[in-house]
Amino acid sequence: MSVLEGKIQAFGRRALGLDVPAPDHTVAVLHRDEPRVPGLDGPERAQLDRIRLMGATGAVLMAIAALGIGAQPVHQNPVSGMRVFGIFARAHTGSLAMCMFGTVLVIGAWLLLGRFAIGGLNGSPRRRLSRSQLDRTLLLWIIPLSIAPPMFSNDVYSYLAQSEIAARGVDPYLEGPVAGLGIDNVLTNNVPTIWRDTPAPYGPLFLWIGRGIAHLTGDNIIAGVWVHRLLALAGVALIVWALPRLSVRCGVAPVSALWLGAANPLVLFHLVGGVHNDALMLGLMLAGMELTLRAIYGPGGRPDRLNATGLPPFNAKAWAFLAAGTVVITLSSSIKLTSIIALGFVGMALARRWGASVSAVAKAAVVLGVVAGATTLIVSEASGLGFGWVHTLSVANAVRSWMSLPTVIGIITGFGGVLLGLGDHTTALLSITRPIAAVVAGYITIRMLVATGLGRLHPVGALGVALGAIVLLFPVVQPWYLLWAIVPLAAWATQPVFRVPAVAFSAVVSMLVMPRGAEFQVFQIIGAAVAAAVCFGLFYLLTRNSLPWRAQPGVSAPSQEGTPYRVTS
């Protein structure tokens, strides 16, 4: 081998992460085991009750405001013309101010709750709230938003229209709402104009379920929205079930993971309030990860403890868990295809369990591929929808999202060309930046897969990092897409280098999105924001001594190192 060939080979191995020592793996610095700490004392429990009430009050205010400025249907609006409830639709500025104030209250309560979940961003708390305390808080905040009209997005009306198209025996992957239902159809009229002529971009399982909802609710928009919200709540329930179990496998406190991954305002506002099918996708993906990791590492097992404690037997029960988890992850990808990459990380973890060789990787790929392929084939054929969804995955790319890095770079560069008198070449630039971003995202994903197979990264953490790269480099990024990365990383990444931007992004993005129920003038937005700021300022003055606005001893101070979360059974 020549010197040049040796250098190329060394560069290739370095690029793939094959020769990177574990301590030098930059992504690994995101994680540190969290210690166990005692529960809250009496004064802290009193503060927790006030925080819980603060968040619930904000959620109720948002739910009431949604009666006027939520994403209400164009037809069959139940509050239209009502004497009392209809006033919110006629007072847009006041309703918007109420919604903004409620939003700030919920976000503020969530941040204050973090003092009892993760403590300060640089260390664990000396005392932490219990799982039952967090569950009750989360339930209290979810209930008002779960019975409110849809907020922050009109996507649920597209779900209803696409499901009705499938129910009529028309292929929703070929026809949009106008062609499939007609321009005068009540469901078509509720779909945003930009999506009325586009086919469905969702997987066959979601439209199969939607077809059943269409048969059940017909043209009743309110009933259809309610059933779809039940699906979203089922997805959130799966997240709440799986996330603590995955966090224990990563040495992270379950309450910490749930605070960032389930009580997150993006979850409350967009998955619950916005009725997005991402909730079901994420819930199934995480549940499938837990089932497959239970097969690989045993109940509560951690990959970094295997050498010390020995491998659990890979018996018939383990095979059953592996098959079940693979099926569940594949079903998740039949909602939205992105989650299918979770199988790659399961496969690399399985290959390491079987010896970390090339043959072990091939064997794991065959096993998982057969189960996933069979599941996809059954769903596609049994639903009668076939594989047309493969051709509609890029439908959303028509939107230019300010949160997408390649899109922003293309738009800014194109605007610079206009200023320089070179013309508007934004579309041409996007055709360059987006493929480059896709290659970068693919490279990062491969690096994470290799790190998982070599045991340098936990599969949950590696999956979260890969999804983070995919989201940020995606052609289109909606606010709730951030949860694709934040939710799995909440179970693994504990360091400030992750938590600070994750918390900041969640809080800021949650405040920037409009309720979507009306077109607001600039003066209305400014007036509502000023009113909400004044109300929150007064609220702060009234509660500055009764809520933990400032760091207090025992609340967010670093604790002594205790026993980390690990195998418990």
mmCIF file with all atom_site columns, N, CA, C and O in Angstrom, residues 118-142:
data_model
loop_
_atom_site.group_PDB
_atom_site.id
_atom_site.type_symbol
_atom_site.label_atom_id
_atom_site.label_alt_id
_atom_site.label_comp_id
_atom_site.label_asym_id
_atom_site.label_entity_id
_atom_site.label_seq_id
_atom_site.pdbx_PDB_ins_code
_atom_site.Cartn_x
_atom_site.Cartn_y
_atom_site.Cartn_z
_atom_site.occupancy
_atom_site.B_iso_or_equiv
_atom_site.pdbx_formal_charge
_atom_site.auth_seq_id
_atom_site.auth_comp_id
_atom_site.auth_asym_id
_atom_site.auth_atom_id
_atom_site.pdbx_PDB_model_num
ATOM 1   N N  . ILE A 1 118 ? -34.635 19.592 36.982 1.00 0.00 ? 118 ILE A N  1
ATOM 2   C CA . ILE A 1 118 ? -33.212 19.511 36.628 1.00 0.00 ? 118 ILE A CA 1
ATOM 3   C C  . ILE A 1 118 ? -32.361 20.444 37.468 1.00 0.00 ? 118 ILE A C  1
ATOM 4   O O  . ILE A 1 118 ? -31.135 20.435 37.353 1.00 0.00 ? 118 ILE A O  1
ATOM 5   N N  . GLY A 1 119 ? -33.000 21.265 38.320 1.00 0.00 ? 119 GLY A N  1
ATOM 6   C CA . GLY A 1 119 ? -32.255 22.224 39.122 1.00 0.00 ? 119 GLY A CA 1
ATOM 7   C C  . GLY A 1 119 ? -31.747 23.342 38.237 1.00 0.00 ? 119 GLY A C  1
ATOM 8   O O  . GLY A 1 119 ? -32.459 23.851 37.384 1.00 0.00 ? 119 GLY A O  1
ATOM 9   N N  . GLY A 1 120 ? -30.507 23.727 38.418 1.00 0.00 ? 120 GLY A N  1
ATOM 10  C CA . GLY A 1 120 ? -29.906 24.697 37.522 1.00 0.00 ? 120 GLY A CA 1
ATOM 11  C C  . GLY A 1 120 ? -29.403 23.996 36.270 1.00 0.00 ? 120 GLY A C  1
ATOM 12  O O  . GLY A 1 120 ? -29.269 22.772 36.227 1.00 0.00 ? 120 GLY A O  1
ATOM 13  N N  . LEU A 1 121 ? -29.108 24.755 35.249 1.00 0.00 ? 121 LEU A N  1
ATOM 14  C CA . LEU A 1 121 ? -28.621 24.159 34.018 1.00 0.00 ? 121 LEU A CA 1
ATOM 15  C C  . LEU A 1 121 ? -27.216 23.591 34.166 1.00 0.00 ? 121 LEU A C  1
ATOM 16  O O  . LEU A 1 121 ? -26.740 22.861 33.304 1.00 0.00 ? 121 LEU A O  1
ATOM 17  N N  . ASN A 1 122 ? -26.535 23.910 35.261 1.00 0.00 ? 122 ASN A N  1
ATOM 18  C CA . ASN A 1 122 ? -25.173 23.412 35.476 1.00 0.00 ? 122 ASN A CA 1
ATOM 19  C C  . ASN A 1 122 ? -25.091 22.289 36.501 1.00 0.00 ? 122 ASN A C  1
ATOM 20  O O  . ASN A 1 122 ? -24.004 21.836 36.833 1.00 0.00 ? 122 ASN A O  1
ATOM 21  N N  . GLY A 1 123 ? -26.206 21.836 37.031 1.00 0.00 ? 123 GLY A N  1
ATOM 22  C CA . GLY A 1 123 ? -26.138 20.779 38.028 1.00 0.00 ? 123 GLY A CA 1
ATOM 23  C C  . GLY A 1 123 ? -27.504 20.287 38.418 1.00 0.00 ? 123 GLY A C  1
ATOM 24  O O  . GLY A 1 123 ? -28.522 20.885 38.089 1.00 0.00 ? 123 GLY A O  1
ATOM 25  N N  . SER A 1 124 ? -27.541 19.165 39.122 1.00 0.00 ? 124 SER A N  1
ATOM 26  C CA . SER A 1 124 ? -28.797 18.580 39.567 1.00 0.00 ? 124 SER A CA 1
ATOM 27  C C  . SER A 1 124 ? -29.288 19.285 40.825 1.00 0.00 ? 124 SER A C  1
ATOM 28  O O  . SER A 1 124 ? -28.513 19.893 41.557 1.00 0.00 ? 124 SER A O  1
ATOM 29  N N  . PRO A 1 125 ? -30.595 19.219 41.099 1.00 0.00 ? 125 PRO A N  1
ATOM 30  C CA . PRO A 1 125 ? -31.111 19.844 42.326 1.00 0.00 ? 125 PRO A CA 1
ATOM 31  C C  . PRO A 1 125 ? -30.771 19.013 43.549 1.00 0.00 ? 125 PRO A C  1
ATOM 32  O O  . PRO A 1 125 ? -30.479 17.822 43.446 1.00 0.00 ? 125 PRO A O  1
ATOM 33  N N  . ARG A 1 126 ? -30.812 19.650 44.697 1.00 0.00 ? 126 ARG A N  1
ATOM 34  C CA . ARG A 1 126 ? -30.621 18.889 45.933 1.00 0.00 ? 126 ARG A CA 1
ATOM 35  C C  . ARG A 1 126 ? -31.858 18.072 46.262 1.00 0.00 ? 126 ARG A C  1
ATOM 36  O O  . ARG A 1 126 ? -31.774 17.043 46.915 1.00 0.00 ? 126 ARG A O  1
ATOM 37  N N  . ARG A 1 127 ? -33.000 18.562 45.803 1.00 0.00 ? 127 ARG A N  1
ATOM 38  C CA . ARG A 1 127 ? -34.246 17.815 45.968 1.00 0.00 ? 127 ARG A CA 1
ATOM 39  C C  . ARG A 1 127 ? -35.016 17.898 44.659 1.00 0.00 ? 127 ARG A C  1
ATOM 40  O O  . ARG A 1 127 ? -35.011 18.925 43.982 1.00 0.00 ? 127 ARG A O  1
ATOM 41  N N  . ARG A 1 128 ? -35.683 16.811 44.291 1.00 0.00 ? 128 ARG A N  1
ATOM 42  C CA . ARG A 1 128 ? -36.370 16.731 43.001 1.00 0.00 ? 128 ARG A CA 1
ATOM 43  C C  . ARG A 1 128 ? -37.805 16.271 43.213 1.00 0.00 ? 128 ARG A C  1
ATOM 44  O O  . ARG A 1 128 ? -38.088 15.444 44.081 1.00 0.00 ? 128 ARG A O  1
ATOM 45  N N  . LEU A 1 129 ? -38.726 16.833 42.435 1.00 0.00 ? 129 LEU A N  1
ATOM 46  C CA . LEU A 1 129 ? -40.117 16.404 42.543 1.00 0.00 ? 129 LEU A CA 1
ATOM 47  C C  . LEU A 1 129 ? -40.250 14.957 42.097 1.00 0.00 ? 129 LEU A C  1
ATOM 48  O O  . LEU A 1 129 ? -39.432 14.433 41.331 1.00 0.00 ? 129 LEU A O  1
ATOM 49  N N  . SER A 1 130 ? -41.292 14.308 42.573 1.00 0.00 ? 130 SER A N  1
ATOM 50  C CA . SER A 1 130 ? -41.484 12.891 42.273 1.00 0.00 ? 130 SER A CA 1
ATOM 51  C C  . SER A 1 130 ? -42.155 12.718 40.921 1.00 0.00 ? 130 SER A C  1
ATOM 52  O O  . SER A 1 130 ? -42.699 13.661 40.337 1.00 0.00 ? 130 SER A O  1
ATOM 53  N N  . ARG A 1 131 ? -42.166 11.470 40.457 1.00 0.00 ? 131 ARG A N  1
ATOM 54  C CA . ARG A 1 131 ? -42.810 11.163 39.180 1.00 0.00 ? 131 ARG A CA 1
ATOM 55  C C  . ARG A 1 131 ? -44.308 11.442 39.255 1.00 0.00 ? 131 ARG A C  1
ATOM 56  O O  . ARG A 1 131 ? -44.900 12.003 38.317 1.00 0.00 ? 131 ARG A O  1
ATOM 57  N N  . SER A 1 132 ? -44.938 11.076 40.351 1.00 0.00 ? 132 SER A N  1
ATOM 58  C CA . SER A 1 132 ? -46.379 11.308 40.478 1.00 0.00 ? 132 SER A CA 1
ATOM 59  C C  . SER A 1 132 ? -46.699 12.802 40.511 1.00 0.00 ? 132 SER A C  1
ATOM 60  O O  . SER A 1 132 ? -47.709 13.239 39.947 1.00 0.00 ? 132 SER A O  1
ATOM 61  N N  . GLN A 1 133 ? -45.844 13.593 41.145 1.00 0.00 ? 133 GLN A N  1
ATOM 62  C CA . GLN A 1 133 ? -46.066 15.045 41.172 1.00 0.00 ? 133 GLN A CA 1
ATOM 63  C C  . GLN A 1 133 ? -45.973 15.641 39.773 1.00 0.00 ? 133 GLN A C  1
ATOM 64  O O  . GLN A 1 133 ? -46.774 16.493 39.397 1.00 0.00 ? 133 GLN A O  1
ATOM 65  N N  . LEU A 1 134 ? -45.007 15.172 38.982 1.00 0.00 ? 134 LEU A N  1
ATOM 66  C CA . LEU A 1 134 ? -44.886 15.695 37.621 1.00 0.00 ? 134 LEU A CA 1
ATOM 67  C C  . LEU A 1 134 ? -46.051 15.210 36.751 1.00 0.00 ? 134 LEU A C  1
ATOM 68  O O  . LEU A 1 134 ? -46.575 15.969 35.933 1.00 0.00 ? 134 LEU A O  1
ATOM 69  N N  . ASP A 1 135 ? -46.454 13.958 36.917 1.00 0.00 ? 135 ASP A N  1
ATOM 70  C CA . ASP A 1 135 ? -47.570 13.428 36.124 1.00 0.00 ? 135 ASP A CA 1
ATOM 71  C C  . ASP A 1 135 ? -48.846 14.215 36.376 1.00 0.00 ? 135 ASP A C  1
ATOM 72  O O  . ASP A 1 135 ? -49.585 14.531 35.434 1.00 0.00 ? 135 ASP A O  1
ATOM 73  N N  . ARG A 1 136 ? -49.117 14.525 37.631 1.00 0.00 ? 136 ARG A N  1
ATOM 74  C CA . ARG A 1 136 ? -50.329 15.285 37.944 1.00 0.00 ? 136 ARG A CA 1
ATOM 75  C C  . ARG A 1 136 ? -50.255 16.697 37.360 1.00 0.00 ? 136 ARG A C  1
ATOM 76  O O  . ARG A 1 136 ? -51.252 17.238 36.870 1.00 0.00 ? 136 ARG A O  1
ATOM 77  N N  . THR A 1 137 ? -49.064 17.285 37.420 1.00 0.00 ? 137 THR A N  1
ATOM 78  C CA . THR A 1 137 ? -48.883 18.622 36.843 1.00 0.00 ? 137 THR A CA 1
ATOM 79  C C  . THR A 1 137 ? -49.106 18.598 35.340 1.00 0.00 ? 137 THR A C  1
ATOM 80  O O  . THR A 1 137 ? -49.827 19.440 34.788 1.00 0.00 ? 137 THR A O  1
ATOM 81  N N  . LEU A 1 138 ? -48.509 17.631 34.670 1.00 0.00 ? 138 LEU A N  1
ATOM 82  C CA . LEU A 1 138 ? -48.653 17.520 33.222 1.00 0.00 ? 138 LEU A CA 1
ATOM 83  C C  . LEU A 1 138 ? -50.110 17.304 32.834 1.00 0.00 ? 138 LEU A C  1
ATOM 84  O O  . LEU A 1 138 ? -50.607 17.931 31.890 1.00 0.00 ? 138 LEU A O  1
ATOM 85  N N  . LEU A 1 139 ? -50.807 16.451 33.558 1.00 0.00 ? 139 LEU A N  1
ATOM 86  C CA . LEU A 1 139 ? -52.214 16.194 33.255 1.00 0.00 ? 139 LEU A CA 1
ATOM 87  C C  . LEU A 1 139 ? -53.045 17.453 33.436 1.00 0.00 ? 139 LEU A C  1
ATOM 88  O O  . LEU A 1 139 ? -53.930 17.757 32.610 1.00 0.00 ? 139 LEU A O  1
ATOM 89  N N  . LEU A 1 140 ? -52.763 18.206 34.478 1.00 0.00 ? 140 LEU A N  1
ATOM 90  C CA . LEU A 1 140 ? -53.523 19.428 34.746 1.00 0.00 ? 140 LEU A CA 1
ATOM 91  C C  . LEU A 1 140 ? -53.318 20.461 33.644 1.00 0.00 ? 140 LEU A C  1
ATOM 92  O O  . LEU A 1 140 ? -54.254 21.187 33.281 1.00 0.00 ? 140 LEU A O  1
ATOM 93  N N  . TRP A 1 141 ? -52.125 20.524 33.092 1.00 0.00 ? 141 TRP A N  1
ATOM 94  C CA . TRP A 1 141 ? -51.848 21.481 32.023 1.00 0.00 ? 141 TRP A CA 1
ATOM 95  C C  . TRP A 1 141 ? -52.405 21.019 30.673 1.00 0.00 ? 141 TRP A C  1
ATOM 96  O O  . TRP A 1 141 ? -52.726 21.839 29.814 1.00 0.00 ? 141 TRP A O  1
ATOM 97  N N  . ILE A 1 142 ? -52.506 19.720 30.487 1.00 0.00 ? 142 ILE A N  1
ATOM 98  C CA . ILE A 1 142 ? -52.963 19.191 29.199 1.00 0.00 ? 142 ILE A CA 1
ATOM 99  C C  . ILE A 1 142 ? -54.480 19.299 29.050 1.00 0.00 ? 142 ILE A C  1
ATOM 100 O O  . ILE A 1 142 ? -54.987 19.583 27.955 1.00 0.00 ? 142 ILE A O  1
#
